Coordinates of C-alpha atoms in Angstrom, one line a residue:
M5 CA 72.9 155.3 54.0
A6 CA 72.2 155.6 50.3
P7 CA 74.3 158.0 48.1
D8 CA 72.8 161.4 47.4
P9 CA 70.5 162.2 45.8
L10 CA 68.3 159.1 45.7
L11 CA 66.0 159.6 42.7
L12 CA 62.7 157.7 42.9
D13 CA 60.7 156.8 39.9
N14 CA 56.9 156.1 39.9
T15 CA 57.2 152.4 40.2
V16 CA 58.9 152.7 43.6
L17 CA 56.6 155.5 44.8
T18 CA 53.6 153.4 43.9
N19 CA 54.8 150.2 45.6
F20 CA 55.6 151.9 48.9
A21 CA 52.5 154.0 48.8
L22 CA 50.2 151.0 48.3
V23 CA 51.5 149.4 51.5
G24 CA 51.5 152.6 53.5
R25 CA 55.2 152.7 54.1
A26 CA 56.6 155.9 52.4
D27 CA 58.7 156.3 55.6
L28 CA 60.9 153.5 54.5
V29 CA 62.0 155.5 51.5
L30 CA 62.0 159.0 52.9
G31 CA 64.5 158.3 55.7
L32 CA 67.2 156.6 53.6
S33 CA 69.2 159.6 52.4
T34 CA 69.7 163.2 53.2
E35 CA 68.3 163.9 49.7
V36 CA 65.5 161.6 48.7
A37 CA 63.9 163.2 45.8
T38 CA 62.1 162.8 42.5
T39 CA 61.2 165.1 39.6
P40 CA 58.0 166.9 38.7
A41 CA 57.5 164.5 35.8
V42 CA 57.4 161.6 38.2
I43 CA 55.0 163.3 40.5
A44 CA 52.7 164.0 37.5
E45 CA 52.8 160.3 36.7
Y46 CA 51.9 159.5 40.3
V47 CA 49.1 162.0 40.4
A48 CA 47.7 160.4 37.2
G49 CA 47.7 157.1 39.1
V50 CA 45.8 158.7 42.0
A51 CA 43.1 159.9 39.6
G52 CA 43.0 156.9 37.3
H53 CA 44.0 153.9 39.5
G54 CA 43.1 154.9 43.0
L55 CA 46.6 155.3 44.3
P56 CA 46.7 156.9 47.8
A57 CA 46.7 160.7 47.6
N58 CA 49.0 163.0 49.5
V59 CA 51.5 160.3 50.4
W60 CA 54.5 162.0 48.8
N61 CA 53.7 165.6 49.7
S62 CA 57.0 165.9 51.7
L63 CA 59.1 164.4 48.9
F64 CA 61.5 166.9 47.5
Q65 CA 61.1 167.6 43.7
L66 CA 64.2 168.4 41.8
T67 CA 63.7 170.7 38.9
L68 CA 66.0 169.8 36.0
Q69 CA 68.7 172.2 35.1
P70 CA 69.0 173.0 31.3
D71 CA 71.8 170.6 30.7
E72 CA 69.9 167.8 32.6
Q73 CA 66.8 168.6 30.5
R74 CA 68.8 168.3 27.3
F75 CA 70.2 165.0 28.4
A76 CA 66.7 163.7 29.3
D77 CA 65.4 164.7 25.9
R78 CA 68.1 162.6 24.2
L79 CA 67.2 159.5 26.2
S80 CA 65.1 156.8 24.6
P81 CA 61.5 157.9 24.0
R82 CA 60.5 154.3 25.0
L83 CA 61.2 155.4 28.6
G84 CA 58.6 157.5 30.4
R85 CA 59.2 161.2 31.0
G86 CA 59.7 160.5 34.8
E87 CA 62.3 157.8 34.2
R88 CA 64.2 160.0 31.7
S89 CA 64.2 163.0 34.1
C90 CA 65.4 160.9 37.1
I91 CA 68.2 159.3 35.0
A92 CA 69.3 162.7 33.8
V93 CA 69.5 164.1 37.3
A94 CA 71.2 161.0 38.6
V95 CA 73.8 161.3 35.8
H96 CA 74.5 164.9 36.4
R97 CA 74.4 164.9 40.2
R98 CA 76.0 161.5 40.7
G99 CA 72.9 160.0 42.3
L100 CA 71.3 156.7 42.8
F101 CA 68.3 155.8 40.6
A102 CA 65.5 153.7 42.2
S103 CA 63.3 152.0 39.6
D104 CA 61.8 148.6 39.0
D105 CA 61.6 149.1 35.2
M106 CA 64.3 147.0 33.6
R107 CA 64.6 149.1 30.5
A108 CA 65.1 152.3 32.7
R109 CA 67.6 150.5 34.9
L110 CA 69.6 149.3 32.0
E111 CA 69.6 152.8 30.5
A112 CA 70.8 154.3 33.8
Q113 CA 73.6 151.7 34.1
R114 CA 74.6 152.4 30.5
H115 CA 75.3 156.0 31.7
G116 CA 77.2 154.9 34.8
V117 CA 74.4 155.4 37.3
A118 CA 74.0 153.0 40.2
V119 CA 70.5 151.5 40.5
T120 CA 68.3 150.0 43.0
G121 CA 64.6 149.3 43.3
T122 CA 61.8 148.3 45.6
V123 CA 63.5 145.1 46.7
G124 CA 66.8 146.8 47.2
I125 CA 65.1 149.5 49.4
L126 CA 63.4 146.8 51.5
V127 CA 66.7 144.9 51.9
L128 CA 68.5 148.1 52.9
N129 CA 65.9 148.8 55.5
V130 CA 66.4 145.3 57.0
K131 CA 70.2 145.8 57.0
L132 CA 69.8 149.2 58.7
G133 CA 67.5 147.7 61.4
R134 CA 64.5 149.8 60.3
L135 CA 62.6 146.5 59.5
V136 CA 62.9 143.0 60.8
L137 CA 63.2 140.4 58.0
E138 CA 59.7 139.0 58.6
E139 CA 58.2 142.5 58.2
G140 CA 60.2 143.1 55.1
N141 CA 58.9 139.8 53.6
T142 CA 55.4 140.7 54.5
L143 CA 55.6 144.1 52.8
L144 CA 57.1 142.4 49.7
T145 CA 54.2 139.9 49.7
D146 CA 51.7 142.7 50.1
M147 CA 53.3 144.6 47.2
I148 CA 53.1 141.5 45.0
V149 CA 49.4 141.1 45.9
Q150 CA 48.9 144.7 44.8
G151 CA 50.5 144.0 41.4
Y152 CA 54.2 144.4 41.9
R153 CA 56.1 142.0 39.6
S154 CA 59.1 141.1 41.9
S155 CA 62.0 139.0 40.8
V156 CA 62.1 137.5 44.3
L157 CA 59.4 136.2 46.6
A158 CA 61.4 136.7 49.8
L159 CA 64.2 139.0 50.9
D160 CA 66.0 136.1 52.7
E161 CA 67.9 135.0 49.6
L162 CA 69.3 138.5 49.1
L163 CA 70.3 138.9 52.7
Y164 CA 71.8 135.5 53.2
A165 CA 73.2 134.6 49.8

């Protein structure tokens, strides 16, 4: 299982929502969560881009503590509010940050935070036996068709490298 908490940013929420598989994220950790800032970004996507509504209603939202908020406020303004808030929580609570945004991933790593993303979550689900490889590859292809810019076209190379 993934370390706790697993902090999800909007890119990951969007990818799994678009293929109807929020379950693959929600069952990975005892504390899968996001922040209110990320939910606000997702809700804007529901209104403006037709993302599926009500997909993440059961996803726990972590309110930032004052020290976390101060940390988030000091992060690069080139990152979104959701990314900054997730990184701050991951730093202070020793969590894992799930994002597909390279700038956000690098910032998190600069602060000692472990990172993963959509592909990593798919690979983990295959390793845990929650998905067979073929299904994982189909989901990845479906995400790519929906606009996900993946660094790989198939999970095989990551599982059998």
